[in-house]
Short mmCIF file of C-alpha atoms in Angstrom, two decimals:
data_model
loop_
_atom_site.label_atom_id
_atom_site.label_comp_id
_atom_site.label_asym_id
_atom_site.label_seq_id
_atom_site.Cartn_x
_atom_site.Cartn_y
_atom_site.Cartn_z
CA MET A 30 4.75 -7.41 13.22
CA HIS A 31 6.24 -9.60 10.50
CA LEU A 32 7.05 -7.22 7.64
CA ASP A 33 9.06 -7.53 4.46
CA TRP A 34 12.86 -7.49 4.66
CA GLY A 35 14.08 -3.88 4.76
CA ARG A 36 11.20 -2.57 6.86
CA SER A 37 12.46 -3.25 10.38
CA PRO A 38 12.60 -0.17 12.66
CA GLU A 39 16.40 -0.05 12.29
CA SER A 40 16.34 -0.34 8.50
CA TRP A 41 13.55 2.21 8.28
CA ARG A 42 15.44 4.65 10.52
CA ARG A 43 18.45 4.52 8.20
CA LYS A 44 16.21 5.26 5.22
CA VAL A 45 14.64 8.20 7.06
CA GLU A 46 18.09 9.60 7.87
CA ALA A 47 19.00 9.29 4.18
CA ARG A 48 15.75 11.15 3.29
CA GLU A 49 14.63 8.17 1.19
CA VAL A 50 11.37 7.78 3.17
CA ARG A 51 9.32 9.51 5.85
CA GLY A 52 7.54 8.48 9.04
CA ALA A 53 8.27 6.60 12.25
CA ASP A 54 7.80 3.28 10.44
CA SER A 55 6.66 2.04 7.06
CA TYR A 56 2.93 1.65 7.69
CA GLY A 57 2.14 3.33 11.00
CA TYR A 58 2.16 0.11 13.00
CA GLN A 59 4.22 1.80 15.73
CA THR A 60 0.84 3.20 16.86
CA LEU A 61 -0.02 -0.29 18.14
CA ARG A 62 2.54 0.25 20.92
CA GLU A 63 -0.17 2.36 22.61
CA PHE A 64 -2.08 -0.88 23.22
CA TYR A 65 0.34 -3.84 23.05
CA GLU A 66 3.89 -4.99 23.54
CA VAL A 67 4.92 -4.94 19.88
CA THR A 68 8.00 -6.51 18.31
CA PHE A 69 8.95 -6.04 14.67
CA SER A 70 10.69 -8.52 12.41
CA ARG A 71 14.42 -7.84 12.25
CA ASP A 72 16.58 -7.64 9.14
CA LEU A 73 19.95 -9.29 8.67
CA PRO A 74 22.32 -7.32 6.41
CA ARG A 75 22.30 -8.28 2.73
CA GLU A 76 24.71 -7.49 -0.06
CA PRO A 77 23.10 -6.14 -3.25
CA TRP A 78 23.52 -9.49 -5.02
CA ALA A 79 21.85 -11.23 -2.08
CA VAL A 80 18.88 -8.85 -2.21
CA THR A 81 18.35 -9.82 -5.87
CA ALA A 82 18.77 -13.53 -5.11
CA HIS A 83 16.32 -13.49 -2.21
CA ARG A 84 13.74 -11.63 -4.30
CA ALA A 85 14.04 -14.26 -7.01
CA LEU A 86 13.62 -17.05 -4.46
CA ARG A 87 10.63 -15.25 -2.94
CA LYS A 88 9.00 -15.16 -6.35
CA VAL A 89 9.35 -18.95 -6.61
CA LEU A 90 8.36 -19.87 -3.04
CA GLY A 91 5.83 -17.12 -2.40
CA PHE A 92 7.72 -15.88 0.70
CA ASP A 93 11.20 -14.81 1.86
CA LEU A 94 12.59 -18.02 3.36
CA ALA A 95 15.74 -16.53 4.90
CA HIS A 96 13.88 -13.59 6.47
CA LEU A 97 11.23 -15.95 7.84
CA TRP A 98 13.84 -18.26 9.37
CA THR A 99 15.71 -15.31 10.92
CA ASN A 100 12.53 -14.34 12.77
CA ARG A 101 11.20 -17.83 13.55
CA MET A 102 11.72 -17.69 17.34
CA GLN A 103 10.25 -14.20 17.62
CA LEU A 104 7.19 -15.35 15.69
CA ARG A 105 6.72 -18.32 17.99
CA ARG A 106 6.95 -16.13 21.10
CA SER A 107 4.12 -13.87 19.86
CA ASP A 108 0.44 -14.25 20.72
CA VAL A 109 -0.71 -12.52 17.54
CA VAL A 110 1.21 -12.08 14.27
CA VAL A 111 0.23 -9.21 11.96
CA THR A 112 1.43 -9.30 8.35
CA HIS A 113 1.21 -6.68 5.63
CA THR A 114 1.16 -8.72 2.40
CA GLU A 115 0.74 -12.28 1.22
CA PHE A 116 4.52 -12.58 0.85
CA GLU A 117 4.74 -12.45 4.64
CA PHE A 118 1.65 -14.38 5.73
CA ILE A 119 2.22 -17.36 3.43
CA GLY A 120 5.65 -17.84 5.02
CA VAL A 121 4.30 -17.42 8.57
CA LEU A 122 1.55 -19.98 7.95
CA VAL A 123 4.06 -22.44 6.48
CA LEU A 124 6.33 -22.01 9.51
CA LEU A 125 3.52 -22.52 12.02
CA ARG A 126 2.37 -25.61 10.17
CA LEU A 127 5.95 -26.93 10.15
CA PHE A 128 6.10 -26.56 13.95
CA ARG A 129 2.49 -27.77 14.37
CA ASP A 130 1.77 -24.53 16.18
CA ARG A 131 -1.93 -23.74 16.42
CA ARG A 132 -1.74 -21.30 19.32
CA ARG A 133 -0.42 -18.34 17.36
CA LYS A 134 -3.11 -16.15 15.76
CA VAL A 135 -2.29 -14.65 12.37
CA LEU A 136 -3.87 -11.60 10.72
CA CYS A 137 -3.29 -12.24 7.03
CA GLN A 138 -3.42 -9.21 4.76
CA ALA A 139 -3.32 -9.74 1.00
CA VAL A 140 -2.48 -6.94 -1.43
CA TRP A 141 -1.78 -8.47 -4.85
CA LEU A 142 -2.86 -12.08 -4.25
CA TRP A 143 -6.45 -11.81 -5.44
CA ASP A 144 -5.44 -10.10 -8.68
CA ARG A 145 -2.93 -12.92 -9.24
CA TRP A 146 -5.26 -15.72 -8.12
CA PRO A 147 -6.64 -16.74 -11.57
CA TYR A 148 -3.07 -17.04 -12.90
CA LEU A 149 -1.64 -19.24 -10.14
CA LEU A 150 -1.07 -22.92 -10.83
CA PRO A 151 -3.84 -25.21 -9.53
CA LEU A 152 -1.41 -26.74 -7.01
CA GLN A 153 -0.46 -23.24 -5.76
CA ARG A 154 -4.12 -22.31 -5.29
CA LEU A 155 -4.75 -25.55 -3.43
CA ALA A 156 -1.77 -24.99 -1.11
CA TYR A 157 -2.60 -21.32 -0.46
CA ARG A 158 -6.24 -22.09 0.24
CA HIS A 159 -5.23 -24.82 2.69
CA LEU A 160 -2.83 -22.47 4.49
CA MET A 161 -5.29 -19.58 4.66
CA ASN A 162 -7.84 -21.76 6.43
CA ARG A 163 -5.46 -21.45 9.41
CA ALA A 164 -5.76 -17.61 9.50
CA LEU A 165 -7.57 -15.71 12.26
CA VAL A 166 -8.81 -13.23 9.66
CA LEU A 167 -8.06 -12.25 6.05
CA THR A 168 -7.84 -8.53 5.32
CA THR A 169 -7.58 -6.45 2.16
CA HIS A 170 -7.57 -2.76 1.22
CA SER A 171 -10.56 -2.78 -1.11
CA HIS A 172 -14.09 -4.14 -1.35
CA GLU A 173 -13.29 -5.52 -4.81
CA ASN A 174 -10.63 -7.76 -3.26
CA VAL A 175 -12.71 -8.91 -0.32
CA VAL A 176 -15.42 -10.31 -2.62
CA VAL A 177 -12.88 -12.70 -4.19
CA CYS A 178 -11.37 -13.48 -0.81
CA ARG A 179 -14.71 -14.59 0.66
CA ASP A 180 -15.42 -16.76 -2.37
CA VAL A 181 -12.04 -18.53 -2.20
CA VAL A 182 -11.81 -18.99 1.60
CA PRO A 183 -15.39 -18.85 2.92
CA SER A 184 -14.48 -20.46 6.26
CA VAL A 185 -12.33 -17.52 7.44
CA PRO A 186 -13.63 -13.99 8.19
CA ALA A 187 -12.62 -11.54 5.47
CA VAL A 188 -12.72 -7.78 5.95
CA VAL A 189 -11.67 -4.53 4.29
CA VAL A 190 -9.20 -2.50 6.34
CA PRO A 191 -8.84 0.92 4.62
CA PHE A 192 -5.23 1.93 4.14
CA GLY A 193 -3.78 5.15 5.56
CA ILE A 194 -0.65 7.26 5.24
CA GLN A 195 1.28 9.81 7.22
CA PRO A 196 0.27 13.14 5.61
CA LEU A 197 3.05 15.04 3.89
CA PRO A 198 4.28 18.34 5.36
CA PRO A 199 2.87 21.58 3.88
CA ILE A 200 4.31 22.73 0.57
CA ALA A 201 4.39 26.06 -1.25
CA VAL A 202 2.57 25.99 -4.59
CA ALA A 203 4.98 27.38 -7.18
CA VAL A 204 2.65 29.30 -9.52
CA ASP A 205 -0.93 29.30 -10.76
CA HIS A 206 -1.37 26.99 -13.76
CA ALA A 207 -2.66 29.91 -15.83
CA ASP A 208 0.85 31.40 -15.68
CA HIS A 209 2.45 28.79 -17.95
CA ALA A 210 1.63 27.49 -21.39
CA ARG A 211 1.34 23.77 -20.74
CA PRO A 212 -0.32 22.15 -17.71
CA ARG A 213 2.26 20.73 -15.33
CA VAL A 214 1.47 17.07 -14.66
CA LEU A 215 3.20 14.84 -12.13
CA SER A 216 2.85 11.07 -12.10
CA ALA A 217 4.71 8.78 -9.71
CA GLY A 218 4.89 5.13 -8.71
CA ASN A 219 6.52 1.79 -9.39
CA ASP A 220 3.51 -0.52 -9.05
CA LYS A 221 3.18 -2.99 -11.92
CA ASP A 222 -0.42 -1.80 -12.34
CA ARG A 223 0.63 1.67 -13.44
CA ASP A 224 -0.65 2.22 -16.99
CA TRP A 225 2.12 4.30 -18.52
CA ASP A 226 0.85 3.62 -22.02
CA VAL A 227 -2.43 5.50 -21.45
CA LEU A 228 -0.48 8.42 -19.99
CA ALA A 229 1.74 8.48 -23.10
CA ARG A 230 -1.31 8.45 -25.37
CA ALA A 231 -2.88 11.28 -23.35
CA ALA A 232 0.34 13.33 -23.65
CA ALA A 233 0.28 12.77 -27.42
CA ARG A 234 -3.27 14.18 -27.56
CA THR A 235 -2.69 17.42 -25.65
CA PRO A 236 0.40 19.48 -24.70
CA LEU A 237 1.56 18.56 -21.19
CA ASP A 238 4.65 19.47 -19.19
CA LEU A 239 5.05 15.95 -17.83
CA ARG A 240 7.23 14.64 -15.00
CA VAL A 241 7.19 10.93 -14.23
CA ARG A 242 8.95 9.74 -11.10
CA SER A 243 9.38 5.99 -11.43
CA SER A 244 12.16 3.42 -11.54
CA SER A 245 10.08 1.26 -13.88
CA ARG A 246 11.67 0.37 -17.20
CA VAL A 247 8.14 0.05 -18.60
CA ALA A 248 7.53 3.72 -17.77
CA ARG A 249 10.64 4.81 -19.63
CA ALA A 250 9.85 2.65 -22.65
CA SER A 251 6.18 3.71 -22.82
CA LEU A 252 6.94 7.43 -22.57
CA ASP A 253 9.98 7.41 -24.85
CA GLU A 254 8.08 8.99 -27.75
CA VAL A 255 6.58 11.90 -25.80
CA ASP A 256 8.10 14.98 -24.17
CA ALA A 257 8.46 13.80 -20.58
CA SER A 258 11.06 13.75 -17.80
CA VAL A 259 11.17 10.12 -16.63
CA ARG A 260 13.39 9.04 -13.72
CA PRO A 261 13.15 7.92 -10.09
CA SER A 262 12.82 10.48 -7.32
CA ILE A 263 16.15 11.08 -5.63
CA ASP A 264 14.67 11.58 -2.17
CA VAL A 265 11.63 12.82 -0.22
CA ASP A 266 12.61 16.47 -0.67
CA GLU A 267 12.65 16.17 -4.46
CA PHE A 268 9.21 14.56 -4.45
CA LEU A 269 7.88 17.44 -2.35
CA ASP A 270 9.43 19.88 -4.84
CA ASP A 271 7.68 18.03 -7.67
CA LEU A 272 4.36 18.30 -5.85
CA SER A 273 4.94 22.01 -5.36
CA TRP A 274 5.75 22.39 -9.08
CA CYS A 275 2.81 20.53 -10.55
CA ASP A 276 -0.74 21.66 -11.36
CA VAL A 277 -2.24 18.18 -11.12
CA VAL A 278 -1.16 14.70 -10.03
CA VAL A 279 -2.20 11.86 -12.34
CA VAL A 280 -2.30 8.23 -11.18
CA PRO A 281 -2.62 6.14 -14.37
CA LEU A 282 -3.75 2.58 -13.62
CA SER A 283 -4.67 -0.61 -15.38
CA SER A 284 -7.65 -2.56 -14.10
CA ASN A 285 -6.97 -4.01 -10.64
CA ARG A 286 -8.73 -4.97 -7.42
CA HIS A 287 -6.25 -3.85 -4.76
CA ALA A 288 -6.54 -0.05 -4.64
CA SER A 289 -3.31 0.42 -6.56
CA GLY A 290 -2.14 4.04 -6.53
CA VAL A 291 -3.87 4.90 -3.26
CA THR A 292 -0.64 6.00 -1.54
CA VAL A 293 0.38 8.57 -4.16
CA ALA A 294 -3.17 9.90 -4.46
CA LEU A 295 -3.47 10.29 -0.67
CA GLU A 296 -0.09 12.02 -0.49
CA ALA A 297 -1.10 14.47 -3.20
CA LEU A 298 -4.41 15.22 -1.47
CA SER A 299 -2.59 15.71 1.84
CA VAL A 300 -0.81 18.73 0.35
CA GLY A 301 -3.85 20.05 -1.49
CA ARG A 302 -2.95 19.10 -5.06
CA PRO A 303 -5.71 18.25 -7.58
CA VAL A 304 -5.68 14.53 -8.39
CA VAL A 305 -6.81 12.38 -11.33
CA VAL A 306 -7.07 8.59 -10.88
CA ALA A 307 -8.34 5.65 -12.90
CA ASP A 308 -11.78 4.45 -11.82
CA THR A 309 -10.65 1.02 -10.61
CA GLY A 310 -9.51 -0.93 -7.57
CA GLY A 311 -12.14 0.44 -5.22
CA LEU A 312 -10.60 3.93 -5.18
CA ARG A 313 -14.03 5.62 -5.13
CA ASP A 314 -14.45 4.32 -1.59
CA TYR A 315 -11.33 6.23 -0.59
CA PHE A 316 -11.84 9.48 -2.44
CA GLY A 317 -15.53 10.02 -3.21
CA ASP A 318 -15.74 13.31 -5.11
CA ALA A 319 -12.37 14.62 -3.83
CA VAL A 320 -10.60 13.58 -7.08
CA GLN A 321 -11.33 13.34 -10.80
CA TYR A 322 -11.78 9.88 -12.34
CA TYR A 323 -11.12 8.61 -15.85
CA ASP A 324 -12.10 5.35 -17.57
CA VAL A 325 -9.39 2.70 -17.45
CA GLY A 326 -7.32 2.60 -20.65
CA ASP A 327 -9.13 5.57 -22.23
CA ALA A 328 -6.69 8.36 -23.16
CA ALA A 329 -9.47 10.74 -24.22
CA SER A 330 -11.17 10.26 -20.84
CA LEU A 331 -7.85 10.91 -19.08
CA VAL A 332 -7.30 14.16 -21.00
CA ALA A 333 -10.84 15.30 -20.15
CA SER A 334 -10.28 14.52 -16.46
CA ILE A 335 -6.97 16.41 -16.40
CA ARG A 336 -8.75 19.45 -17.86
CA ALA A 337 -11.57 19.11 -15.33
CA ALA A 338 -9.05 18.91 -12.48
CA LEU A 339 -7.30 22.04 -13.74
CA VAL A 340 -10.60 23.93 -13.88
CA ALA A 341 -11.78 22.72 -10.49
CA GLY A 342 -8.43 22.97 -8.70
CA PRO A 343 -8.29 21.88 -5.07
CA SER A 344 -11.47 22.36 -3.08
CA VAL A 345 -11.77 25.29 -0.68
CA VAL A 346 -11.26 22.85 2.17
CA GLY A 347 -8.31 21.29 0.35
CA ARG A 348 -6.61 24.67 -0.08
CA HIS A 349 -6.97 25.74 3.53
CA CYS A 350 -6.87 22.38 5.31
CA PRO A 351 -5.30 19.84 2.94
CA HIS A 352 -5.31 17.08 5.59
CA ALA A 353 -9.09 17.37 6.03
CA HIS A 354 -10.01 14.54 3.65
CA LEU A 355 -7.58 12.11 5.26
CA LYS A 356 -8.69 13.05 8.75
CA SER A 357 -12.43 12.95 8.14
CA ARG A 358 -12.30 9.59 6.32
CA GLY A 359 -9.81 7.93 8.65
CA LEU A 360 -7.05 7.62 6.06
CA ARG A 361 -4.03 8.46 8.22
CA SER A 362 -1.49 5.83 9.23
CA GLU A 363 -2.59 5.98 12.87
CA ASP A 364 -6.19 5.28 11.77
CA TYR A 365 -4.94 2.28 9.82
CA ALA A 366 -3.05 0.89 12.83
CA ARG A 367 -5.97 1.51 15.20
CA ARG A 368 -8.31 -0.42 12.92
CA HIS A 369 -5.99 -3.37 13.46
CA MET A 370 -6.26 -2.88 17.22
CA VAL A 371 -10.07 -2.86 17.05
CA LEU A 372 -10.01 -5.96 14.86
CA ILE A 373 -7.61 -7.89 17.11
CA GLU A 374 -9.53 -7.12 20.29
CA SER A 375 -12.90 -7.99 18.80
CA LEU A 376 -11.80 -11.28 17.25
CA LEU A 377 -9.85 -12.49 20.29
CA SER A 378 -12.83 -11.76 22.53
CA GLY A 379 -15.14 -13.72 20.22
CA ARG A 380 -17.24 -10.72 19.12
CA GLY A 381 -16.53 -11.17 15.42
CA VAL A 382 -15.57 -8.48 12.91
CA PRO A 383 -16.81 -5.00 13.96
CA ALA A 384 -18.32 -2.88 11.20
CA GLN A 385 -16.20 0.17 12.06
CA VAL A 386 -13.03 -1.60 10.88
CA SER A 387 -14.20 -1.22 7.27
CA GLU A 388 -15.87 2.18 7.55
CA PHE A 389 -14.18 5.19 5.99
CA VAL A 390 -14.25 7.20 9.21
CA PRO A 391 -11.69 7.38 12.04
CA PRO A 392 -11.98 4.26 14.24
CA CYS A 393 -13.44 4.83 17.69
CA ILE A 394 -11.14 3.18 20.22
CA SER A 395 -13.37 4.03 23.19
CA THR A 396 -16.02 1.59 21.95
CA VAL A 397 -13.64 -1.38 22.22
CA GLU A 398 -13.78 -3.41 25.40
CA ARG A 399 -10.36 -4.64 26.45
#
């Protein structure tokens, strides 16, 4: 598992102990230990200035050169390399080409690449396309992304692998929304595709008790003129308190292809909170009628969806079994990891991409021949 710097098991454990994050690992890939001997990329310590410098260099190169070089021998000892974003797989493919290594198989997952593709320089697109032709398979989190992927690199199998999370622990709902004057709205996230401007315009249209948990300077600037509490979450416990406090969780998004906002929306559903999301990025595949949708960029549509979510509240199933949606649609972190297992086994045995990898149901391990 070649993951971004800061996501090694040791680094993740320290973050868990500090209550900054939850879960055994960042994406549930520890589940793969049920089937394989799994090693994770390791992190060398970095001073704060070095973290900033390496991020800047990553932006230029398209991958973290120092992190890649630290893990070069481990990568070359692996039979299969699984990556989580293009910032990892571009580096892995460069390294394998440098060493003329064609034995290693690489599962290349792209998150933001296909949204960025039209804006890359022609030489960048040429280099990336050439590298991706070396991949065993290209994966994404949404059907909107996979369409572009297949058009750009038609020679390599491309498949949707639905994302999953570790459900949050149960929370106590503070009060019924009828007991306070203004609806309590929580919005969280740091993704560049968060549309804080539409949330600000919605708050200007109707009275909202608004909490925004984000470290984004754009969020603070956009919401400066409305009555809102804008700051990062201190830790996991505070985020759970915010979820307990709110009447509805809003995920404001600009148009995108990569299922932006899916993590926050899944977390909110996992504790039974009503959710409003922008109708973009393939999110309907994840949520069906379990959430309210609004039209991208339309503040009036967002206000109407918030009101509809307040009227509807969580479903009966959501109130009594908040994890039901995640479980029935295979949207837990262990489902996500097991889809990778099914994909690896099928491709290495020459059977191609199995349909169940992309289906929004829990993967059936018993159907995989090993």
